[in-house]
mmCIF file of C-alpha atoms and ligand atoms in Angstrom:
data_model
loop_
_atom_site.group_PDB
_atom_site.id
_atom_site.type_symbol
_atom_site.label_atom_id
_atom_site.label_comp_id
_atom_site.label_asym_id
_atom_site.label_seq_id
_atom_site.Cartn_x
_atom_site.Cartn_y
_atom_site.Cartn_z
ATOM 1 C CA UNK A 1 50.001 57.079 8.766
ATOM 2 C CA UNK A 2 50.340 54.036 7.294
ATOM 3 C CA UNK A 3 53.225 51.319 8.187
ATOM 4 C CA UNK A 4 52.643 48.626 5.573
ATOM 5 C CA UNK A 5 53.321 49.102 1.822
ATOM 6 C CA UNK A 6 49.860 49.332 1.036
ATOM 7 C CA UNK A 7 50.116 49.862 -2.547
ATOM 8 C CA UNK A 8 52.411 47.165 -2.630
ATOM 9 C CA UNK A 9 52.302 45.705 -7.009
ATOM 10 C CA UNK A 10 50.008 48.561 -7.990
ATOM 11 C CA UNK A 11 50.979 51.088 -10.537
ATOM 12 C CA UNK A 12 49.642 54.911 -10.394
ATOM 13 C CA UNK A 13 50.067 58.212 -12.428
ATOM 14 C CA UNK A 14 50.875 60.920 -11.501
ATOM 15 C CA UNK A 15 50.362 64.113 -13.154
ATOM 16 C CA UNK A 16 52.517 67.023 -12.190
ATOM 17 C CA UNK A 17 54.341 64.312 -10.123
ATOM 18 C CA UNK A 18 57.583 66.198 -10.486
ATOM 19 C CA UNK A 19 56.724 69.230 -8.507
ATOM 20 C CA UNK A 20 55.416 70.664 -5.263
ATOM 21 C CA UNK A 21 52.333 68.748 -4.192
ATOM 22 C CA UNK A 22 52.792 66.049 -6.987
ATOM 23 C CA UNK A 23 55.968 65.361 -5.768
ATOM 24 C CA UNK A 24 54.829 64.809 -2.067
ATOM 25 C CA UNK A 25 52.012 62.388 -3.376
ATOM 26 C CA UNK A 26 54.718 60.539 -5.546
ATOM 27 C CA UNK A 27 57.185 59.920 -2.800
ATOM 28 C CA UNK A 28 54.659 58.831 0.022
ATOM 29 C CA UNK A 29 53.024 56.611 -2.892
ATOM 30 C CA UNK A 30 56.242 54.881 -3.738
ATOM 31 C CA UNK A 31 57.292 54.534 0.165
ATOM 32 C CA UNK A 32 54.238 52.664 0.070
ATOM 33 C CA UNK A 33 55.251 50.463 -2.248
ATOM 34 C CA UNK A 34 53.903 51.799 -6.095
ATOM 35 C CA UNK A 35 55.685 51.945 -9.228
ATOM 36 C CA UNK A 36 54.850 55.572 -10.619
ATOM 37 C CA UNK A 37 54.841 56.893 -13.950
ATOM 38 C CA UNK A 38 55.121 61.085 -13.528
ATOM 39 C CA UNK A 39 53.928 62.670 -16.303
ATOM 40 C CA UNK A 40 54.150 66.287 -17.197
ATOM 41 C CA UNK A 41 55.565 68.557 -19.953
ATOM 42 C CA UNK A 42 59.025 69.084 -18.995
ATOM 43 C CA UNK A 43 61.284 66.273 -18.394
ATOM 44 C CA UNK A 44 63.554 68.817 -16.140
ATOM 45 C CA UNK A 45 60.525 69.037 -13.838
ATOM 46 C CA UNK A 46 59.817 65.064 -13.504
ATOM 47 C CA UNK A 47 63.626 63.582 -13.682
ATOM 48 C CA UNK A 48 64.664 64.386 -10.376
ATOM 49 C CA UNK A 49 61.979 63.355 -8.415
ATOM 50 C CA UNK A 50 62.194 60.304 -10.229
ATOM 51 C CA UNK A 51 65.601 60.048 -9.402
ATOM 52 C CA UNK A 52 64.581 60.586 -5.560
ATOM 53 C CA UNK A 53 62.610 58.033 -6.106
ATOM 54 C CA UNK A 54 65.116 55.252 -7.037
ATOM 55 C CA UNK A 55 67.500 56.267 -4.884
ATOM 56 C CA UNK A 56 65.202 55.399 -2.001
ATOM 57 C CA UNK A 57 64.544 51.959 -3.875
ATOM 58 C CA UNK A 58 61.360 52.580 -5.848
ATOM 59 C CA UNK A 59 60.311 52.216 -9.789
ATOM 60 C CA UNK A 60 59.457 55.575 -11.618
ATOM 61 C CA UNK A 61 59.174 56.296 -15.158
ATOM 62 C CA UNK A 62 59.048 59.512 -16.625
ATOM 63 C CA UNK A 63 56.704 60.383 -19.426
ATOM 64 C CA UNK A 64 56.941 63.977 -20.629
ATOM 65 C CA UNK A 65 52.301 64.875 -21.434
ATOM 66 C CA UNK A 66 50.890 67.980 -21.849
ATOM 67 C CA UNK A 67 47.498 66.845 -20.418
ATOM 68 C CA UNK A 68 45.833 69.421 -23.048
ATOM 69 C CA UNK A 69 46.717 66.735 -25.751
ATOM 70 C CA UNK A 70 44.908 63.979 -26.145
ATOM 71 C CA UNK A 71 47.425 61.818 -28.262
ATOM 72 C CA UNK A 72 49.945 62.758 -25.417
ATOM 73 C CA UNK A 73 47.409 61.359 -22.437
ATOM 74 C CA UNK A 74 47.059 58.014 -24.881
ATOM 75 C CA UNK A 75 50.518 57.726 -25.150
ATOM 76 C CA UNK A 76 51.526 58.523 -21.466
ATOM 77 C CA UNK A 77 48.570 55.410 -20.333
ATOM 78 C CA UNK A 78 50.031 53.018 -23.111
ATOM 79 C CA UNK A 79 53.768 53.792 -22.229
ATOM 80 C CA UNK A 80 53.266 53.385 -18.418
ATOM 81 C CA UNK A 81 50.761 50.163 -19.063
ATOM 82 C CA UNK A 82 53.795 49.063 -21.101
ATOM 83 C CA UNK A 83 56.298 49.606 -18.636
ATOM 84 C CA UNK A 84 54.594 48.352 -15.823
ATOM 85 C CA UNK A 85 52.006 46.189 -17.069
ATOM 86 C CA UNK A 86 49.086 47.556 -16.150
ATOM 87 C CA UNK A 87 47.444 50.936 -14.332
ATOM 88 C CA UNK A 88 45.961 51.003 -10.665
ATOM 89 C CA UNK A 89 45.614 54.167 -9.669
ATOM 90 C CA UNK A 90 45.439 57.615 -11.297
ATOM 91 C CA UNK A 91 46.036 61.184 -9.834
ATOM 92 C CA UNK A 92 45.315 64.116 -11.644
ATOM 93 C CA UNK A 93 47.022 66.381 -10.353
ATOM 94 C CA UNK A 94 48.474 68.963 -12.984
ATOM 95 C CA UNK A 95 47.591 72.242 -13.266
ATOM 96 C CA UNK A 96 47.499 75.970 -14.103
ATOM 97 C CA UNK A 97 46.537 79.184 -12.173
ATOM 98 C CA UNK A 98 47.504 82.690 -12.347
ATOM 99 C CA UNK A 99 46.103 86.042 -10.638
ATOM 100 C CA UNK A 100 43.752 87.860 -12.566
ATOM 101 C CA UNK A 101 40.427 90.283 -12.310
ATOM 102 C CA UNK A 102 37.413 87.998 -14.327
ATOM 103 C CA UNK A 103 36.982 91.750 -16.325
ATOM 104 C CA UNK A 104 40.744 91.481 -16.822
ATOM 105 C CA UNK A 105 41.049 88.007 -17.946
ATOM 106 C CA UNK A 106 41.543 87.557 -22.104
ATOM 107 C CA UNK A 107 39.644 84.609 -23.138
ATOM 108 C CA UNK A 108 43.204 83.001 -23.939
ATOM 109 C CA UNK A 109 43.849 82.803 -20.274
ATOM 110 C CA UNK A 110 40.654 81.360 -19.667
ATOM 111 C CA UNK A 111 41.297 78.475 -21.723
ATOM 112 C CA UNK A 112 45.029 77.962 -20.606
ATOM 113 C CA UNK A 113 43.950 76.939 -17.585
ATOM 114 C CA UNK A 114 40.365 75.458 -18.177
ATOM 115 C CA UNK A 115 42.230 73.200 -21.084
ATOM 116 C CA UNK A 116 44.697 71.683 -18.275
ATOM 117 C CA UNK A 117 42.248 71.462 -15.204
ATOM 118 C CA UNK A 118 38.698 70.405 -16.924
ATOM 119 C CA UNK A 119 39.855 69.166 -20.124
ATOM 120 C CA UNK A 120 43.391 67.523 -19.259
ATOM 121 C CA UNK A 121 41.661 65.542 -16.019
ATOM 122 C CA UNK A 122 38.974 64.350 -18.294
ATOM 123 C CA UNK A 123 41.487 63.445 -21.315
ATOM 124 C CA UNK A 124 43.582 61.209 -18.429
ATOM 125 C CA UNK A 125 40.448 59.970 -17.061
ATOM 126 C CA UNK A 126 39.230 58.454 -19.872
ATOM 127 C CA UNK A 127 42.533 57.187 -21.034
ATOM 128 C CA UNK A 128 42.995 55.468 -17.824
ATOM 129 C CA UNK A 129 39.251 53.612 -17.777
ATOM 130 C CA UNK A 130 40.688 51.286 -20.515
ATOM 131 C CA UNK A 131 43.218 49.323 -18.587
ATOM 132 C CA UNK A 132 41.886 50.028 -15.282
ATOM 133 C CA UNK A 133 38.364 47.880 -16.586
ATOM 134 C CA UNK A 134 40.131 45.313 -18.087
ATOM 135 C CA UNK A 135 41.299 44.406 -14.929
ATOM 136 C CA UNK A 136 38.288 45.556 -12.510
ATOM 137 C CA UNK A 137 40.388 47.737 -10.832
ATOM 138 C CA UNK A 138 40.819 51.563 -10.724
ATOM 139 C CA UNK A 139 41.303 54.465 -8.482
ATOM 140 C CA UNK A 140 41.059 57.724 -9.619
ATOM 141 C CA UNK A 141 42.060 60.832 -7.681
ATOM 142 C CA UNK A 142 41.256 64.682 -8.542
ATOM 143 C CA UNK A 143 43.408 67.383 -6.864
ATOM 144 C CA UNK A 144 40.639 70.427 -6.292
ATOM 145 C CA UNK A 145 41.374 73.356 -4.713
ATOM 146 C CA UNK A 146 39.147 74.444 -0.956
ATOM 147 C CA UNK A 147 37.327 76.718 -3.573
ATOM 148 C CA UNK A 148 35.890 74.115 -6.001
ATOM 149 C CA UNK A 149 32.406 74.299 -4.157
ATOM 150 C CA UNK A 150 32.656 77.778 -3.410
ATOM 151 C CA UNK A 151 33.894 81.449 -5.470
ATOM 152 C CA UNK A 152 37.789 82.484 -5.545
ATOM 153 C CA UNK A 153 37.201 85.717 -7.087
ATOM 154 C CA UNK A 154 40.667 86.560 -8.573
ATOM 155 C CA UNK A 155 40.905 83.120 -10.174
ATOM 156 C CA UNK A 156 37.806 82.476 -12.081
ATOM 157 C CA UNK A 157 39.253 80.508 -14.329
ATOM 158 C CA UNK A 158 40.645 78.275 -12.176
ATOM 159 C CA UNK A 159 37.517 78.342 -9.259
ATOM 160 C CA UNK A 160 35.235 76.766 -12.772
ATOM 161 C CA UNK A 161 37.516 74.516 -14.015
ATOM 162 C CA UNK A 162 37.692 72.935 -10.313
ATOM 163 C CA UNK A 163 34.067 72.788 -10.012
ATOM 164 C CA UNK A 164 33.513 71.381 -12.896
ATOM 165 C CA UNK A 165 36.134 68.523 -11.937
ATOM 166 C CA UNK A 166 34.225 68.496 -8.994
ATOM 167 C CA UNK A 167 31.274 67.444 -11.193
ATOM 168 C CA UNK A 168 33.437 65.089 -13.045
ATOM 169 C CA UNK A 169 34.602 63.413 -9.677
ATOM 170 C CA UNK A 170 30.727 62.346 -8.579
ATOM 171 C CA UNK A 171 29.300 61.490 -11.974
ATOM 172 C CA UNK A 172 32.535 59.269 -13.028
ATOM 173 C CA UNK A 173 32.159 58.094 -9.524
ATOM 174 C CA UNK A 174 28.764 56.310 -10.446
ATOM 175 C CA UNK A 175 29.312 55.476 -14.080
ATOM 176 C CA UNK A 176 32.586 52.980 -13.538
ATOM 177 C CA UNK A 177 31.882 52.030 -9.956
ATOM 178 C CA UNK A 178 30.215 49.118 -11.827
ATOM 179 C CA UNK A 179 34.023 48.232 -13.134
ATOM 180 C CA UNK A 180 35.244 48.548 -9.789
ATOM 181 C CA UNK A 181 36.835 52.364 -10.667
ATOM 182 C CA UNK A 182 36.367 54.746 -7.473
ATOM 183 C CA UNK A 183 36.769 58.323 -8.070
ATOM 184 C CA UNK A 184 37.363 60.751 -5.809
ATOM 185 C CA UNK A 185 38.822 64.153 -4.716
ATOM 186 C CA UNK A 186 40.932 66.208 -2.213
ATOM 187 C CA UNK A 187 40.372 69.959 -2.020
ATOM 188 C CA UNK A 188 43.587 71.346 -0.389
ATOM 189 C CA UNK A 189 43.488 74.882 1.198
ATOM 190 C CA UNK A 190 47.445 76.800 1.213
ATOM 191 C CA UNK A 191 50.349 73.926 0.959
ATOM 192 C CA UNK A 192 53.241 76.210 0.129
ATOM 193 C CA UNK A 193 54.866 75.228 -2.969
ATOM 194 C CA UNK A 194 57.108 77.232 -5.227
ATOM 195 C CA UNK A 195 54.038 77.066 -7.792
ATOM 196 C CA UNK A 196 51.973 78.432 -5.737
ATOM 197 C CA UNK A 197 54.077 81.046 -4.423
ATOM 198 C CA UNK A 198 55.102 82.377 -7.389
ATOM 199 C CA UNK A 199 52.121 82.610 -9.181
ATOM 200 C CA UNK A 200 49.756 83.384 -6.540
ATOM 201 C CA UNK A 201 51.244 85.181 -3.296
ATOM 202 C CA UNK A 202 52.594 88.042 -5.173
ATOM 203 C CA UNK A 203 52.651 90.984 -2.402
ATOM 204 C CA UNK A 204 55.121 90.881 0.331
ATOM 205 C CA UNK A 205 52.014 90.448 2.802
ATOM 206 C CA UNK A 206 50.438 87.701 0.445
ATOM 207 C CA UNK A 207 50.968 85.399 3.411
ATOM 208 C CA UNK A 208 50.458 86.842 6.455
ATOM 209 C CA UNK A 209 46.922 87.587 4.533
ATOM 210 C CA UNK A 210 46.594 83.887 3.879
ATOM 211 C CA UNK A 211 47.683 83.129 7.139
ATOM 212 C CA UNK A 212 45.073 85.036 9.026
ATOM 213 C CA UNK A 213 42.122 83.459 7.439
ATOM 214 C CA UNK A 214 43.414 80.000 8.839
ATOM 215 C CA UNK A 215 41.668 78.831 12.011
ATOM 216 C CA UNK A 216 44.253 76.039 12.402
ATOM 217 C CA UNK A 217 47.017 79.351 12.639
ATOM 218 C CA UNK A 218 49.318 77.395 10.390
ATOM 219 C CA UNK A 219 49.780 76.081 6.469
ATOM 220 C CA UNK A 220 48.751 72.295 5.484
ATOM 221 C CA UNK A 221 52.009 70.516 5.963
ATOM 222 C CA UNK A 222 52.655 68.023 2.220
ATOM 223 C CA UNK A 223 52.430 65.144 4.146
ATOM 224 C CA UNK A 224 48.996 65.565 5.755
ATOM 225 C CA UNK A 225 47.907 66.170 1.951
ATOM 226 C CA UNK A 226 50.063 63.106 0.780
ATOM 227 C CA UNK A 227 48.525 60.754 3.565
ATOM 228 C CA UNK A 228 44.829 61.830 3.040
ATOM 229 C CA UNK A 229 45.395 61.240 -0.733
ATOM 230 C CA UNK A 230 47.232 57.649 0.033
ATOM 231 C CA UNK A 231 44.165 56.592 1.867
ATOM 232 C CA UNK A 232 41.694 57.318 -0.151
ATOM 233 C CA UNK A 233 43.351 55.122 -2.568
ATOM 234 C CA UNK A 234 43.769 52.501 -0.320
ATOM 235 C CA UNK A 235 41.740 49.594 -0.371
ATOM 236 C CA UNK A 236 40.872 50.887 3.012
ATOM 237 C CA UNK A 237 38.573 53.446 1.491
ATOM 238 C CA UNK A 238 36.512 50.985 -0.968
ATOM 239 C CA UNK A 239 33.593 52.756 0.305
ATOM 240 C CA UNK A 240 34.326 56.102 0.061
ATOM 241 C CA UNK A 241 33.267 56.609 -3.717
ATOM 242 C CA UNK A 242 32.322 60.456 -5.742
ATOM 243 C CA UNK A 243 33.690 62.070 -2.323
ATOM 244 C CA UNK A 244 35.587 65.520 -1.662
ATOM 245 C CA UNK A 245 37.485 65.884 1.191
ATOM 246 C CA UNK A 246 38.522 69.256 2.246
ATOM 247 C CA UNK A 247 42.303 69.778 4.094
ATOM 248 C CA UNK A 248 42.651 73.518 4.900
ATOM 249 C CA UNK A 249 42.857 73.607 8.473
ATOM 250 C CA UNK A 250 38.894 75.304 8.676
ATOM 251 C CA UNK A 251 39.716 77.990 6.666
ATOM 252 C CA UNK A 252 36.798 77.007 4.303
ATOM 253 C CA UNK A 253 34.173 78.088 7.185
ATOM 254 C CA UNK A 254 36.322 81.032 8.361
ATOM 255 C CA UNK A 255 33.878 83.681 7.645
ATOM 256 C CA UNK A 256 32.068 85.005 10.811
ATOM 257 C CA UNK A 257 29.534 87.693 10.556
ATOM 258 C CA UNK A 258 29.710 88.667 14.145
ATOM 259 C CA UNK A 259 33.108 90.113 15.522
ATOM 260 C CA UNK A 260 33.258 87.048 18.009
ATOM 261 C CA UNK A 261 36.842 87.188 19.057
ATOM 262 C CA UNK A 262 36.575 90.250 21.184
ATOM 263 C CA UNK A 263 32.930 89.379 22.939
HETATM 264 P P1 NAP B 1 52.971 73.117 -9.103
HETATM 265 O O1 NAP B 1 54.198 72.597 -8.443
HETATM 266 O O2 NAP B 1 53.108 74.299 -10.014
HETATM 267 O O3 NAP B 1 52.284 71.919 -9.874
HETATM 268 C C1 NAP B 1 51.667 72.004 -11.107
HETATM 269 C C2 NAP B 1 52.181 70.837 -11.947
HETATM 270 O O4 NAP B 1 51.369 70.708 -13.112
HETATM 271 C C3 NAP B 1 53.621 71.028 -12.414
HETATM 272 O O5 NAP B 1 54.368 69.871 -12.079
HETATM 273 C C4 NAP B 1 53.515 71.174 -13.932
HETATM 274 O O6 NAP B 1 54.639 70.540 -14.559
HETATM 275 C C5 NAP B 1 52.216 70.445 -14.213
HETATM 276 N N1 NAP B 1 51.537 70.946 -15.421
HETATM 277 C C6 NAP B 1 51.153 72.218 -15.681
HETATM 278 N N2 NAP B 1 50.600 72.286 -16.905
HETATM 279 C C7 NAP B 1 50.622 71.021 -17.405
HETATM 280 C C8 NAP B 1 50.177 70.449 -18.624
HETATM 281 N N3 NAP B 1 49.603 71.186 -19.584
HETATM 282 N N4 NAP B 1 50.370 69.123 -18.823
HETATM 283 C C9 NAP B 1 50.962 68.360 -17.858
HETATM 284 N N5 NAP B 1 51.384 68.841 -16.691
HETATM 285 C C10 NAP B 1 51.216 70.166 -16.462
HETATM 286 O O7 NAP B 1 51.866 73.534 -8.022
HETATM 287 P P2 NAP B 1 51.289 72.784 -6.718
HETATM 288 O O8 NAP B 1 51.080 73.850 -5.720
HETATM 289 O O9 NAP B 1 52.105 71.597 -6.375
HETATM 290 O O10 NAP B 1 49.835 72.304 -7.209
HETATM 291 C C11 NAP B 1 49.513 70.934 -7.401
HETATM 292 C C12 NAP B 1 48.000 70.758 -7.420
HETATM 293 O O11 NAP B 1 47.455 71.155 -6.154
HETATM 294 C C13 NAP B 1 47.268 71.583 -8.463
HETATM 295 O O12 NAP B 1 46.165 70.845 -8.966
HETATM 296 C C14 NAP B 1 46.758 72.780 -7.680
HETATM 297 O O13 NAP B 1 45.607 73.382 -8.273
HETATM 298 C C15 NAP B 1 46.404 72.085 -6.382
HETATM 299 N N6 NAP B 1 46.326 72.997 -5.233
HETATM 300 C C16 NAP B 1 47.470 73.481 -4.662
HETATM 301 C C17 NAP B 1 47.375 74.319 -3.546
HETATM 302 C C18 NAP B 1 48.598 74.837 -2.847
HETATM 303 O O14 NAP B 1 48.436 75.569 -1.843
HETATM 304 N N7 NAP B 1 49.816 74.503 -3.270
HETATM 305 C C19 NAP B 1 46.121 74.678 -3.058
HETATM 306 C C20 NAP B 1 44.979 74.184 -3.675
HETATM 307 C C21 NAP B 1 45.099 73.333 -4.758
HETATM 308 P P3 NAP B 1 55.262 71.038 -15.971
HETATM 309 O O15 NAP B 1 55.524 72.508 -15.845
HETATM 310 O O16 NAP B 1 56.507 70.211 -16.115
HETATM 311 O O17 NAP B 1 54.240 70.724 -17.021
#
């Protein structure tokens, strides 16, 4: 989408940056021209992509975080700010999510995921405001899910903790505006990862299910995701500010009441 490195000197986080959609955000970020710190708990999961990432030519650090610790989340913004010099941009994009009946769900489970969606974006969030204010500068990016302003009954857990980052998004969005911080968020619909796959589409007909609720007839391709994400960081977006954009092909409106294929 874009042609010139338009992140050209700035420096973003990425959380989950090693895998799946983190990855895709990482690599399109540091084509356009950002140093990245990935950050997420296993240093198998974030050293290759970094690697990827200097072998095309860019900067990456990798900072093994558990975003559920806040001591980790300090340490991750001061290592990176260290590194690099300072923080531009922030993506929060680690999570959690597993199948599960709300009447099923032990409270455990609950707060697995609720701790790393609600609690870890807020924890990087506010880590990040430091050095993004000292410099007027900031944008902050929350990875939703199509659900966040809807139900996903079979993930509960996952379905609140999105809303409530949803929330987050729109009320940070007017509280550091005044520093020059934008905050906003991408709701993605299916972009198969191996994540997702595995801990979601469990039945052999998992997809052709998912499939069929998708008026576009196909699955979000990474790099759609990657570009919409790069341009709302952009400079090019200064005025987009406590937004969420939805990319799931219409699937989010794909519930007719009247049988209107076969009138
Ligand atoms: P994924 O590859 O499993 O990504 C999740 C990432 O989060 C992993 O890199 C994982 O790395 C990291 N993570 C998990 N717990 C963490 C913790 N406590 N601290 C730090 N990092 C942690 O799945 P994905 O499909 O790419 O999902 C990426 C984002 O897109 C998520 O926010 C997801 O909700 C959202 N999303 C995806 C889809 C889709 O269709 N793929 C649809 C809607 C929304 P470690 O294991 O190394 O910690």
């Amino acid at each position: 989408m874009f042609r010139e490195p338009i992140f050209r000197d700035r420096v973003a986080i990425i959380t989950g940056g090693g895998t799946g959609l983190g990855r895709a955000f990482a690599l399109r970020f540091s084509d356009l021209g950002a140093r990245l710190a990935l950050a997420s708990r296993d240093a198998g999961h974030l050293e290759p992509t970094c690697a990827e990432i200097r072998a095309r030519g860019g900067e990456a650090l990798a900072v093994e975080t558990d975003v559920r610790i806040p001591e980790q989340v300090e340490n991750m913004v001061r290592r990176t700010v260290e590194h690099f010099g300072r923080l531009d941009i922030l993506i929060n994009n680690a999570a959690g999510n597993f199948l599960c009946k709300a009447e099923k769900l032990s409270y455990n489970g609950w707060r697995a995921v609720v701790d790393i969606v609600l609690n870890g974006t807020f924890y990087c969030s506010r880590a990040a405001l430091e050095p993004m204010k000292s410099r007027q500068y900031g944008r902050i990016l929350n990875i939703l899910a199509s659900y966040a302003d809807g139900a996903s009954p079979g993930t509960v857990h996952s379905c609140a903790a999105k809303a409530g980052v949803l929330a987050m998004t729109r009320t940070l969005a007017v509280e550091w505006a005044r520093y020059n911080i934008r905050v906003n968020a991408v709701a993605p619909g299916s972009f198969p990862t191996e994540g997702a796959s595995s801990r979601l589409w469990l039945t052999p007909d998992a997809e052709v299910r998912a499939l069929r609720g998708i008026p576009a007839a196909r699955f979000g391709r990474h790099e759609e995701l990657a570009d919409l994400a790069a341009f709302l960081c952009s400079d090019y977006a200064d005025y987009i500010n406590g937004e969420s954009v939805t990319i799931d092909g219409g699937a989010k409106w794909n519930h007719p009441v009247f049988d209107w294929e076969n009138l």
